[in-house]
Tab-separated table of C-alpha atoms in Angstrom:
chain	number	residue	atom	x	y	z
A	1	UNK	CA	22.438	149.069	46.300
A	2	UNK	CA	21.169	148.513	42.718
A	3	UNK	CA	20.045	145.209	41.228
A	4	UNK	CA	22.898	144.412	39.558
A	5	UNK	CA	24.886	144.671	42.399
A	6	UNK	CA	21.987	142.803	44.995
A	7	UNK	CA	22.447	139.899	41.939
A	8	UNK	CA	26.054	139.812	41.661
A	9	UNK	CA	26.155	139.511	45.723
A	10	UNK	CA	23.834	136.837	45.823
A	11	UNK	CA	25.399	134.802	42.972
A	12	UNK	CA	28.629	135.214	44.581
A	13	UNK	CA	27.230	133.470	47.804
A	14	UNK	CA	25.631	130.609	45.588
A	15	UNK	CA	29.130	130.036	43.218
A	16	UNK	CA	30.506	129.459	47.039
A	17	UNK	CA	27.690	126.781	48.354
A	18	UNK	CA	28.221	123.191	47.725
A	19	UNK	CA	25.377	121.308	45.369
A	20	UNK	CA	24.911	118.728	48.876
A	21	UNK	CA	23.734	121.639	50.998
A	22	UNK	CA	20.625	121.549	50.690
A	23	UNK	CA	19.433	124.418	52.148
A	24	UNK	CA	21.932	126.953	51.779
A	25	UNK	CA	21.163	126.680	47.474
A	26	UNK	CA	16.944	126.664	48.280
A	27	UNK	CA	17.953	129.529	50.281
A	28	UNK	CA	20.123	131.259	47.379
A	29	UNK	CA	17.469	130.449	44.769
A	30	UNK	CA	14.962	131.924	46.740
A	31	UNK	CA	17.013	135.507	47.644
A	32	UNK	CA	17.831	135.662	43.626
A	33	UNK	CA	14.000	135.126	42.634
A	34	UNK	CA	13.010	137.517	44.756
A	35	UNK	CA	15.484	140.048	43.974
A	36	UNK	CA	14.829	139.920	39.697
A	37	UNK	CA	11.043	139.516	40.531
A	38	UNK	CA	10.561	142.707	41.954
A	39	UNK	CA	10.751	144.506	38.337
A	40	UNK	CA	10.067	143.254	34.802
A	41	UNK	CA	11.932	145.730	33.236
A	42	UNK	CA	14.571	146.153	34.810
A	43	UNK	CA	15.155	142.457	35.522
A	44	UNK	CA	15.050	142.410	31.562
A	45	UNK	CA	17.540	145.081	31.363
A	46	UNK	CA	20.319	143.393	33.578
A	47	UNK	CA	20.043	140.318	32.100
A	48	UNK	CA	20.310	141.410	28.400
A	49	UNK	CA	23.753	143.030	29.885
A	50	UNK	CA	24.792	140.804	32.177
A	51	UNK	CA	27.895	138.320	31.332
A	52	UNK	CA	27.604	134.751	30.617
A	53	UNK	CA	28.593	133.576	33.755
A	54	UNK	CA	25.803	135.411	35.448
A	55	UNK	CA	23.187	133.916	32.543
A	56	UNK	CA	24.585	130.806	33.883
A	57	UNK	CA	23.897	130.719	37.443
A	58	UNK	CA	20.947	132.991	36.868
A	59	UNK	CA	19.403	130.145	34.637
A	60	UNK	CA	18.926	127.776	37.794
A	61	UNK	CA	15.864	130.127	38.670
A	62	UNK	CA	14.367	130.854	35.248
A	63	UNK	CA	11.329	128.576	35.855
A	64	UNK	CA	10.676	130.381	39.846
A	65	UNK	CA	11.140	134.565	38.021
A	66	UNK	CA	8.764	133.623	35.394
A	67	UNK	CA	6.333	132.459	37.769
A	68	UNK	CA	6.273	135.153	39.832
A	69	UNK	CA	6.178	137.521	36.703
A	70	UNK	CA	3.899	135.119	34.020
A	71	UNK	CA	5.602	137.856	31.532
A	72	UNK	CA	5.896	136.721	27.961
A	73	UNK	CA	8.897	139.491	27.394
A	74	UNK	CA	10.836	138.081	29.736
A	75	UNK	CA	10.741	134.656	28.229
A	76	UNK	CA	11.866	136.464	24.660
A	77	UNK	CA	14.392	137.905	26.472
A	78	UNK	CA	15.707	134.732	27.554
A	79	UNK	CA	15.606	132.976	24.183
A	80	UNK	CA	17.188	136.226	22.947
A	81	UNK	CA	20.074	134.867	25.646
A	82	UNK	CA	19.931	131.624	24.475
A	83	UNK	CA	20.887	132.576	21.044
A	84	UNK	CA	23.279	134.654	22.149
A	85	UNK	CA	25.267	131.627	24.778
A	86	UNK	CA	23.902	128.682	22.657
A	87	UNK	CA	26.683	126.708	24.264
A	88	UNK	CA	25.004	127.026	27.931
A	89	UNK	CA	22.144	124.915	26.812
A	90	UNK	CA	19.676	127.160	28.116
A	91	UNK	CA	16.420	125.999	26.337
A	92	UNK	CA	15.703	123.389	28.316
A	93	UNK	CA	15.414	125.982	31.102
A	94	UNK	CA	13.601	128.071	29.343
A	95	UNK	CA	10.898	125.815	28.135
A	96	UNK	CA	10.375	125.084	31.371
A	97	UNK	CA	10.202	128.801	32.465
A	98	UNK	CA	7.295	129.576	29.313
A	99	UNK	CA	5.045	126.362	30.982
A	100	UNK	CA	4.847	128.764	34.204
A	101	UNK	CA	2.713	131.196	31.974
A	102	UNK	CA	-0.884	131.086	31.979
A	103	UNK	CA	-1.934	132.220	28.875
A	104	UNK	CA	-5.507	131.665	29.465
A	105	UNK	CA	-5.152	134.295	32.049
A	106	UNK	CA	-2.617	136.862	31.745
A	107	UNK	CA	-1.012	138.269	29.052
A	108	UNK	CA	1.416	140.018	30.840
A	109	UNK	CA	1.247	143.387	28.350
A	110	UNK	CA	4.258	145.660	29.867
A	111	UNK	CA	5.298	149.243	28.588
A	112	UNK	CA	9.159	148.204	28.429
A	113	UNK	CA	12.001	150.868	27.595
A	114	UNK	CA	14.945	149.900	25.828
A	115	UNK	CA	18.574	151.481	24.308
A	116	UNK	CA	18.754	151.262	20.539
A	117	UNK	CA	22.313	148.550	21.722
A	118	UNK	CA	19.928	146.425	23.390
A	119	UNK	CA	16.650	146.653	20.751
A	120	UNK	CA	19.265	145.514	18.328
A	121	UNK	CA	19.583	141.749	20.239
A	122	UNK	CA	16.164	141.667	21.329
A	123	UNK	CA	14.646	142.778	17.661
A	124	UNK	CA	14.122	139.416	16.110
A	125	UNK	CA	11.882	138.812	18.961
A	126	UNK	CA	9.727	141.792	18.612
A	127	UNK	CA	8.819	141.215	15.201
A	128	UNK	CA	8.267	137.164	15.800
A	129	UNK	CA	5.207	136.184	16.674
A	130	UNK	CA	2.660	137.729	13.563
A	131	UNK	CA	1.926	140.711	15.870
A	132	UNK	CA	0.179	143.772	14.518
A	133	UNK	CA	3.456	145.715	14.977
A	134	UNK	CA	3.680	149.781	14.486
A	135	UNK	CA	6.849	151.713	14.860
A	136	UNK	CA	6.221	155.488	15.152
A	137	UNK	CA	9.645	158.074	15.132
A	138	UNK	CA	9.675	159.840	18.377
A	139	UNK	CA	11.159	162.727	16.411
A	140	UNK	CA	8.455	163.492	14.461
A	141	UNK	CA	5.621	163.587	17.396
A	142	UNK	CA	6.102	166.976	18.787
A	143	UNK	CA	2.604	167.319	19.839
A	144	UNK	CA	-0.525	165.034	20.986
A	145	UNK	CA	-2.507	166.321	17.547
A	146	UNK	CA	0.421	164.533	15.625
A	147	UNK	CA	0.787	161.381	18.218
A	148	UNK	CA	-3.068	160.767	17.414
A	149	UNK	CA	-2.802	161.425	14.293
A	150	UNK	CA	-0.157	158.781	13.651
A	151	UNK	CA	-2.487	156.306	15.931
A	152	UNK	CA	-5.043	157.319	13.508
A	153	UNK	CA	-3.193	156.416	10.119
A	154	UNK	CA	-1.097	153.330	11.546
A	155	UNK	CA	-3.859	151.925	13.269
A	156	UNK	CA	-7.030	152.919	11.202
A	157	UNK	CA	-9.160	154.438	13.075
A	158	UNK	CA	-12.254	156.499	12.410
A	159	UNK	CA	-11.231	159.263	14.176
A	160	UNK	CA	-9.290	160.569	16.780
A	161	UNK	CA	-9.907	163.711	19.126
A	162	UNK	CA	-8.482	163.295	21.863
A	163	UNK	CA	-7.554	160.773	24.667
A	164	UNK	CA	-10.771	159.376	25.779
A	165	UNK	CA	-11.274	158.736	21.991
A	166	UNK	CA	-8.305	156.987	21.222
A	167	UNK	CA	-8.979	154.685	24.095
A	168	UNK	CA	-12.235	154.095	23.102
A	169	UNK	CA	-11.023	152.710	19.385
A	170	UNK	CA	-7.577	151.044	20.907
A	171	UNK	CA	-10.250	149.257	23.214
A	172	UNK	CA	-11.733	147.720	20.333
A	173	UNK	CA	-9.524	146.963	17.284
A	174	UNK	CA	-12.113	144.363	16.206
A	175	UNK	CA	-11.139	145.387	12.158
A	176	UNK	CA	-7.302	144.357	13.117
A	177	UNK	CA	-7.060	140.115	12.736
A	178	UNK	CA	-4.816	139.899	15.342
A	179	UNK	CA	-4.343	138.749	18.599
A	180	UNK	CA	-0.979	140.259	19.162
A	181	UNK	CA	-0.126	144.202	19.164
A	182	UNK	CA	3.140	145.834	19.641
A	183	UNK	CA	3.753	149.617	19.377
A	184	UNK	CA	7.522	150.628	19.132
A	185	UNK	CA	8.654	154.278	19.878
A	186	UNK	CA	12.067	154.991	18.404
A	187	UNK	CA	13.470	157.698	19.606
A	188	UNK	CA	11.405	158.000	22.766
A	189	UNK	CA	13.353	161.132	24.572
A	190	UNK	CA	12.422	163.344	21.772
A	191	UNK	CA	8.635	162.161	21.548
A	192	UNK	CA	6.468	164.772	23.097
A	193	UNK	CA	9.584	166.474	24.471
A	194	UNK	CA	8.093	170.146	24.719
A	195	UNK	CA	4.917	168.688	26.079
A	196	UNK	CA	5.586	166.706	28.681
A	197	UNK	CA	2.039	166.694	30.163
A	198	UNK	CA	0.954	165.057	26.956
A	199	UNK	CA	3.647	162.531	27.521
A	200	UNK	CA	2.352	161.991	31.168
A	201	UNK	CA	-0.877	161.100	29.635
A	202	UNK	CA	0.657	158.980	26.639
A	203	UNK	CA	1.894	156.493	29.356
A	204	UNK	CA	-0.408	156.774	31.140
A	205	UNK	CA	-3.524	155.687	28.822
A	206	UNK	CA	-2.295	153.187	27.829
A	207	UNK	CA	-0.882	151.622	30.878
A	208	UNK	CA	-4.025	152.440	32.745
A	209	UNK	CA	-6.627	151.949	29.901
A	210	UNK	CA	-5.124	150.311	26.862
A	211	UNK	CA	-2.741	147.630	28.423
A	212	UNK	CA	-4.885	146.885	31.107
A	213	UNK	CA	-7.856	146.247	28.998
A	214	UNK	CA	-6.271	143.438	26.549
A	215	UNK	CA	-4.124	142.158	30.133
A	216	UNK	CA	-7.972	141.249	31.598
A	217	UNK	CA	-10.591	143.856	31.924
A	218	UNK	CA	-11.576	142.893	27.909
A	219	UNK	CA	-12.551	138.913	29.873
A	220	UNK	CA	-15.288	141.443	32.317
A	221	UNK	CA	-16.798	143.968	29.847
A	222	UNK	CA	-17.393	142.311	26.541
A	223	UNK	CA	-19.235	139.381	25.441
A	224	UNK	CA	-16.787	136.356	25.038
A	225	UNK	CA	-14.302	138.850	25.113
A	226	UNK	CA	-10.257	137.062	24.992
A	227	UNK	CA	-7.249	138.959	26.261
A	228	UNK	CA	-4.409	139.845	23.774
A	229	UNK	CA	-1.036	140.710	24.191
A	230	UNK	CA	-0.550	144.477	23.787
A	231	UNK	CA	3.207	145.358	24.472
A	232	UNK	CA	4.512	148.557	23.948
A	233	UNK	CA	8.641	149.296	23.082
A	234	UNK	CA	10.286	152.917	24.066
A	235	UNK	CA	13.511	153.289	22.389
A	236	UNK	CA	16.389	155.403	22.856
């Protein structure tokens, strides 16, 4: 059974259980946190499809998923849902969801992938925020020598050779005044698509190296070091 359908069976249950029993909604709350806490993105995903009934009774566990995530993209993919049903009242909710985030310690940096129909609600939110933001065409990165090349214009760094190189310079960034980084891959199936080794190692540098670093490992290897959020977008 897919989330949607593990959602849909537990809000079903909860539309049928009385606000005076007590346990039976603690009990409903806690089945739906656990079920759209599992995954970040794909808890993102359902809910940026999901109808407006299902934002509804979904909203009564905002604050409980985004403790059990502390992800900053899934709180802009509520207020993305709040603009979209204003007449739910959801902000309320969701303030109360973004005070379950510690910022001093985790900046929740996510690789997230995402159809071009649902970049389109959830753009305004990418670009908020006065992130360093890049956005490379997946069509035109047929190889890793133009992929670091690209990371070597955008980004402005010395040099590029290879891998362990870029990591090295992505680790660092100290000429970039930001404290906010988003790379966005448009066209994402195309990117790399006749070397999918390279692609394999695209994903995972920076998940593994890049992401990690700014999410905490920045706070353990440099001198008053301070996390930053690096999120990065793959569109198709």
């Amino acid at each position: 059974m897919n989330l949607s359908d593990r959602v849909n069976q537990v809000l079903k249950e909860r539309r049928e259980i009385s606000l005076n029993y007590d346990y039976g909604v603690e009990n409903s709350w806690e089945k739906l946190t656990a079920i759209l806490s599992e995954n970040e993105v794909k808890t993102i995903n359902y809910l940026m499809g999901c109808s407006k009934d299902n934002v509804y009774w979904t909203s009564e566990v905002f604050e409980d998923i985004s403790e059990r995530l502390q992800s900053k993209i899934f709180i802009e993919c509520l207020r993305v849902l709040d603009q979209k049903f204003s007449d739910l009242n959801l902000t309320y909710h969701i303030d109360f969801a973004e005070d379950c985030i510690k910022y001093d310690k985790l900046t929740s940096n996510t690789i997230i992938e995402l159809s071009k129909e649902k970049l389109v609600l959830l753009s305004k939110e990418i670009r908020k925020g006065n992130c360093y933001t890049i956005e490379l065409d997946g069509e035109q990165i047929q190889s890793k020598e133009q992929f670091f090349q690209s990371m070597k214009e955008k980004f402005d760094l010395s040099d590029v050779s290879g891998w362990d190189s870029l990591t090295d310079w992505m680790t660092d960034l100290s000429w970039i005044d930001s404290n906010c980084f988003k790379l966005v891959i448009y066209n994402y199936s195309e990117f790399l698509k006749d070397d999918l080794p390279a692609k394999e190692l695209f994903i995972e540098t920076f998940r593994e190296d890049i992401i990690l670093f700014w999410e905490k490992e920045v706070l353990d290897t440099v001198v008053d070091g301070k996390t930053k959020s690096f999120n990065v977008y793959l569109i198709d």
